[in-house]
C-alpha positions as CSV (number, residue, x, y, z in Angstrom):
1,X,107.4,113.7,101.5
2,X,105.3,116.9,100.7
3,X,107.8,120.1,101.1
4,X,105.9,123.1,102.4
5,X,107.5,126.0,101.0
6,X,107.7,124.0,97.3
7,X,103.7,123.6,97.8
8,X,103.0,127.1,98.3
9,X,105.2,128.0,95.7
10,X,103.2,125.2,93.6
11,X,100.0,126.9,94.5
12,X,101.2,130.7,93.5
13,X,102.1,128.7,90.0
14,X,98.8,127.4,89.9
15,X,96.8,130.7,90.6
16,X,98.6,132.5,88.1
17,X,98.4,129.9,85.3
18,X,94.8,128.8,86.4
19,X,93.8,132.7,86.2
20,X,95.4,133.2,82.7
21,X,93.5,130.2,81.7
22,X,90.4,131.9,82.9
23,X,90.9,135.1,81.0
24,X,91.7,133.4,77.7
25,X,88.5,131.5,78.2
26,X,86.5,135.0,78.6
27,X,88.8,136.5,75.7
28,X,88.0,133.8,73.4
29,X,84.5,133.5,74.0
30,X,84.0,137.6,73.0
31,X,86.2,137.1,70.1
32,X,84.5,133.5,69.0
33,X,80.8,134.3,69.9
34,X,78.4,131.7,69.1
35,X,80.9,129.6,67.7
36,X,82.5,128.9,71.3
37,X,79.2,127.0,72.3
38,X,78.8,127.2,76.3
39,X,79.1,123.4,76.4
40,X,82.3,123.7,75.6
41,X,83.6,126.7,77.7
42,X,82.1,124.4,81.1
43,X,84.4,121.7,79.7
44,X,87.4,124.3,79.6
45,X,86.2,125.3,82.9
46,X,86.9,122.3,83.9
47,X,90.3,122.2,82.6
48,X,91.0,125.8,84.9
49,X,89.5,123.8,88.0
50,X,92.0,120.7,87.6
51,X,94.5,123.3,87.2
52,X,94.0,125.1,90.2
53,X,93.1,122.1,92.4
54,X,96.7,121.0,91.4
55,X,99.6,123.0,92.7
56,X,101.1,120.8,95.4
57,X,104.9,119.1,93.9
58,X,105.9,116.2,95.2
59,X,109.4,115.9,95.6
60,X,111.5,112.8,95.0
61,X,114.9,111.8,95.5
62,X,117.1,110.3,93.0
63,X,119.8,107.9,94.0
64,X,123.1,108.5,92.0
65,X,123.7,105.3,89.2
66,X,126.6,103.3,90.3
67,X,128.6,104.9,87.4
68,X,128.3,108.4,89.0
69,X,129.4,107.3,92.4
70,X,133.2,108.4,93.0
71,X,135.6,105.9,94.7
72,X,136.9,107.3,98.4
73,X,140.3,106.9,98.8
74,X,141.3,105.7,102.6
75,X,144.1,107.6,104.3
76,X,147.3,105.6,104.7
77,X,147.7,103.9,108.0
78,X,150.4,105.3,110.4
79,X,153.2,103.7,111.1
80,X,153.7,101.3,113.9
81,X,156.1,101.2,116.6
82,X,158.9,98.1,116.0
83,X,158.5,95.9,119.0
84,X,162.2,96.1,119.7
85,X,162.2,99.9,120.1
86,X,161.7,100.8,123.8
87,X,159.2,104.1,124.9
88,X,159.7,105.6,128.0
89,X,155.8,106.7,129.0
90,X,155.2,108.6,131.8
91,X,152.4,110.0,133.5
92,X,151.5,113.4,132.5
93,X,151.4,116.4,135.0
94,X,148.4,118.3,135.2
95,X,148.5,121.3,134.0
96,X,147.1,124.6,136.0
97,X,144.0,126.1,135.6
98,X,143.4,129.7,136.8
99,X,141.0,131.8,136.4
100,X,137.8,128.8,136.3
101,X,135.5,130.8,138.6
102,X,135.3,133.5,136.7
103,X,135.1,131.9,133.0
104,X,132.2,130.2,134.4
105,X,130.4,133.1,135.4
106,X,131.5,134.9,132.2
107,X,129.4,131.8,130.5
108,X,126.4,132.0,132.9
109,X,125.8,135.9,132.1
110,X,126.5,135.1,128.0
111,X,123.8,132.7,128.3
112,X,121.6,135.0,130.5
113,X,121.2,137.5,127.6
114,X,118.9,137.4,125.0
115,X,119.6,135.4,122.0
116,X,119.8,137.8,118.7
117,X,120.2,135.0,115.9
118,X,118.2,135.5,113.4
119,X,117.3,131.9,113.1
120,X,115.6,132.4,116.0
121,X,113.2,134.6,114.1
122,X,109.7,133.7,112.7
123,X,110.4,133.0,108.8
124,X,108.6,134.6,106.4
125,X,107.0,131.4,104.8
126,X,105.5,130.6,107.9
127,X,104.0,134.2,108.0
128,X,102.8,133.6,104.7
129,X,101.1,130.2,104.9
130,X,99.7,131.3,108.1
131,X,98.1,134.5,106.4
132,X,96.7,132.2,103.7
133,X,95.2,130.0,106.0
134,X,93.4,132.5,107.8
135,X,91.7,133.4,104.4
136,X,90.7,130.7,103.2
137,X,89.4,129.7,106.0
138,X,87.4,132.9,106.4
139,X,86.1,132.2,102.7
140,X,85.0,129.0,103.7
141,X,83.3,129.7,106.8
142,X,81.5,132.5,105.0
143,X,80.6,130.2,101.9
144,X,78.9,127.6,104.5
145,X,76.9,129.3,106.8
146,X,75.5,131.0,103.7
147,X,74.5,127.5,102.4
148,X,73.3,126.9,105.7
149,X,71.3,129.6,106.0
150,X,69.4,129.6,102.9
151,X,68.8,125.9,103.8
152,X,66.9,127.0,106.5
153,X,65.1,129.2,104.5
154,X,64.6,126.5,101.8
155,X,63.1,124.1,104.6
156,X,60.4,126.7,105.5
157,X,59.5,127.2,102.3
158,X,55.9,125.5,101.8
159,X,55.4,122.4,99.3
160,X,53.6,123.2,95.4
161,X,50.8,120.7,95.9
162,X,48.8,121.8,92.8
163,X,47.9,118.8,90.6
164,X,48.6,120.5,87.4
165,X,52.1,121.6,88.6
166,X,53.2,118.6,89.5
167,X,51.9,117.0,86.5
168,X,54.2,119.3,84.2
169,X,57.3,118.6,86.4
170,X,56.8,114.8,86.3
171,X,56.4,115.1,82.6
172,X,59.5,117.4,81.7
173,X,61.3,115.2,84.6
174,X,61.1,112.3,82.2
175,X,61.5,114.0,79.0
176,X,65.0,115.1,80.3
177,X,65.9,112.0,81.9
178,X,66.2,112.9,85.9
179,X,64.6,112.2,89.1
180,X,61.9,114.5,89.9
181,X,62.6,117.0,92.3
182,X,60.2,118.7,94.8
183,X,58.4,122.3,93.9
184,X,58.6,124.9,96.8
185,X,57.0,128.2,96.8
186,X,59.6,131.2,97.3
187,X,57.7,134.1,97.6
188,X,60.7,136.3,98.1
189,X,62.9,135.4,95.1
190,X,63.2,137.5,92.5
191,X,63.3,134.5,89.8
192,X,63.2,130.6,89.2
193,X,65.9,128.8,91.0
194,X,66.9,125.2,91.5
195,X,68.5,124.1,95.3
196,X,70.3,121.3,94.2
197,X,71.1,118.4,96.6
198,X,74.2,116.6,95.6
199,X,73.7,113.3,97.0
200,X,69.8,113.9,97.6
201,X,66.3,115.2,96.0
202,X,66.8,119.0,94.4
203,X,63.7,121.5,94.9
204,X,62.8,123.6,92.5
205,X,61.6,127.2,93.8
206,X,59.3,129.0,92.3
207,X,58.6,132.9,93.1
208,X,54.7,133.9,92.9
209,X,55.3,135.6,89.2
210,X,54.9,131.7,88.8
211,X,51.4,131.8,89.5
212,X,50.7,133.8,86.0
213,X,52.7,132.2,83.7
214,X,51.3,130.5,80.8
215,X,51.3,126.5,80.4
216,X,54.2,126.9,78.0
217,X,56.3,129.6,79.7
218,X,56.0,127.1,83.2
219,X,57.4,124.0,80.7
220,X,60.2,126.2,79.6
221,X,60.9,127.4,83.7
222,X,60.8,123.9,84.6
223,X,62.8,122.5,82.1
224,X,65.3,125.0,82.0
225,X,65.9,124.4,86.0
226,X,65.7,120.6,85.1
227,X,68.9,120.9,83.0
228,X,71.0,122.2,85.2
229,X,70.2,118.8,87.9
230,X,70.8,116.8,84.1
231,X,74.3,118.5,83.4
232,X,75.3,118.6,87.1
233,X,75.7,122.0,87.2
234,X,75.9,121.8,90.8
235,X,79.5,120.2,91.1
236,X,81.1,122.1,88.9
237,X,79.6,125.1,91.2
238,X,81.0,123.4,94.4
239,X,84.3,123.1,92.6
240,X,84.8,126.8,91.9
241,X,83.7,127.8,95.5
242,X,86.1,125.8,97.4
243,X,89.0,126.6,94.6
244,X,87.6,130.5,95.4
245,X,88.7,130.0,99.1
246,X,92.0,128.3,98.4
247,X,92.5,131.1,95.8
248,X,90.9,134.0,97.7
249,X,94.1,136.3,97.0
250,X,93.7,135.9,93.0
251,X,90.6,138.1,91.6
252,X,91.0,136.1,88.2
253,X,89.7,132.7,90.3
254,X,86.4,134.8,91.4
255,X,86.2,136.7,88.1
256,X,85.9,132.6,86.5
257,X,83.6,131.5,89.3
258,X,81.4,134.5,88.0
259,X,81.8,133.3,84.6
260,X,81.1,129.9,85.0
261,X,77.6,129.9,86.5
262,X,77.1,132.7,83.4
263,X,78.1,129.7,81.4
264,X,75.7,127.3,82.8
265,X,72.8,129.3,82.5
266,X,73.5,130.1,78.7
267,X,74.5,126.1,78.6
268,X,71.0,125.3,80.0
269,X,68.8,127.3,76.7
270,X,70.2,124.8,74.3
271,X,68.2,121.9,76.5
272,X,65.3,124.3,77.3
273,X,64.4,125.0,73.9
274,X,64.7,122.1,72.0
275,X,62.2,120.1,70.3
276,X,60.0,123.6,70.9
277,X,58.7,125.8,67.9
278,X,59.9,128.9,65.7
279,X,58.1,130.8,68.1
280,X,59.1,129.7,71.6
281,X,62.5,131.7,71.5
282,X,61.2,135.1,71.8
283,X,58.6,133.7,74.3
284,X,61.3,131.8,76.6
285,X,63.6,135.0,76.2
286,X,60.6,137.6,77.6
287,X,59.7,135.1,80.2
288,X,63.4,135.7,81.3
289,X,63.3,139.4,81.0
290,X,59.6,139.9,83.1
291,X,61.4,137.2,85.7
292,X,64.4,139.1,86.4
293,X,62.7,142.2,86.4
């Protein structure tokens, strides 16, 4: 049986410990640099998500071992009556009663008033889960009619159909080892992004700064988008949005959120630029720079 106020005491416990997880991840990874690869932070990630996605306690009862059980000790029977003794019983009298009428009416107007026990009071745990309910339901609500909504906008977004884009994309689709996914113009966005589909076909969108890349810096775009579908970047992302609405009172939960698709990006150059030249580095990292700009 699941107690209530121990699991909201089990999730306070878990946002504090999960959020001081999260900044000695951020801490070590200044004081560590390069040697703290970002492979390894998304598996300590990881560890901060189990943490927080734990915090309910379970409690069981223990029965006492027959050694710690105490022996009850009977009262002693009363005495009987011999049958030779003779008791005279008679029948009681009643006794008088005055004054019913107006104890009864006395009763009637006490339970006429209102009641002033504080039991009778909303607790303050229920105020509390209710308040945290309310939140993270607004989180949640917010977080899916934005996916929503830029599913719409994903839907409208016209089909790449030029034979030498595709060609690349099947290519690096095999290099890397995934299914290909569908190329969509986004004319709007400011750089390459990947709509993932957890269960489905992803779509990589492409802005129209696309249209002048090079046939090495579109290999490099593709493939970089390609290995976040190949490290399944996208659960880890889900994760740490629905732990961000259960956690919705703790900044330290969005400030690891925000860290963790930081992570996945740097966690994606390893798989972009390898088996490329000396000279693809600086080329990849200016691409980036004239993207975002």
């Amino acid at each position: 049986m699941i107690d209530v106020d121990a699991s909201m005491l089990g999730l306070l416990h878990a946002s504090w410990q999960g959020g001081l997880m999260a900044v000695a991840i951020v801490v070590a990874s200044r004081l560590l640099g390069p040697r703290l690869s970002p492979r390894l932070r998304g598996w300590l990630w990881w560890l901060v998500a189990l943490r927080l996605a734990l915090p309910v306690t379970v409690q069981v009862a223990v029965l006492p071992t027959p050694e710690e059980t105490t022996a009850v000790t009977l009262p002693t029977p009363i005495a009987t009556i011999p049958a030779d003794v003779q008791v005279d019983v008679r029948e009681a009298e009643p006794l008088p009663v005055f004054g019913v009428e107006r104890f009864d009416a006395t009763v009637s107007q006490a339970n006429a008033r209102p009641s002033t026990d504080p039991s009778n009071k909303l607790p303050l745990s229920a105020i509390v889960i209710g308040l945290w309910l309310i939140g993270a339901m607004a989180i949640a609500f917010r977080g899916v009619l934005r996916v929503l909504r830029f599913r719409r906008r994903v839907r409208q977004m016209p089909v790449i159909v030029d034979g030498h884009t595709i060609d690349v994309l099947a290519s690096e689709s095999q290099a890397i080892g995934v299914r290909r996914p569908t190329l969509r113009r986004a004319g709007d966005l400011a750089a390459p992004a990947l709509w993932p589909a957890l269960l489905g076909r992803s779509a990589i969108l492409l802005p129209d700064a696309a249209e002048l890349m090079s046939d090495r810096e579109l290999r490099l775009t593709l493939r970089h988008e390609l290995a976040h579908v190949r490290r399944g970047d996208a659960w880890q992302r889900l994760a740490f949005a629905c732990l961000r609405a259960a956690h919705w009172f703790n900044p330290l939960v969005w400030l690891a959120a925000k860290h963790v698709s930081a992570d996945q990006e740097l966690a994606c150059d390893p798989m972009t630029l390898r088996a490329t030249d000396a000279s693809t580095p600086p080329t990849y990292r200016r691409q980036r720079l004239r993207l975002a700009s």
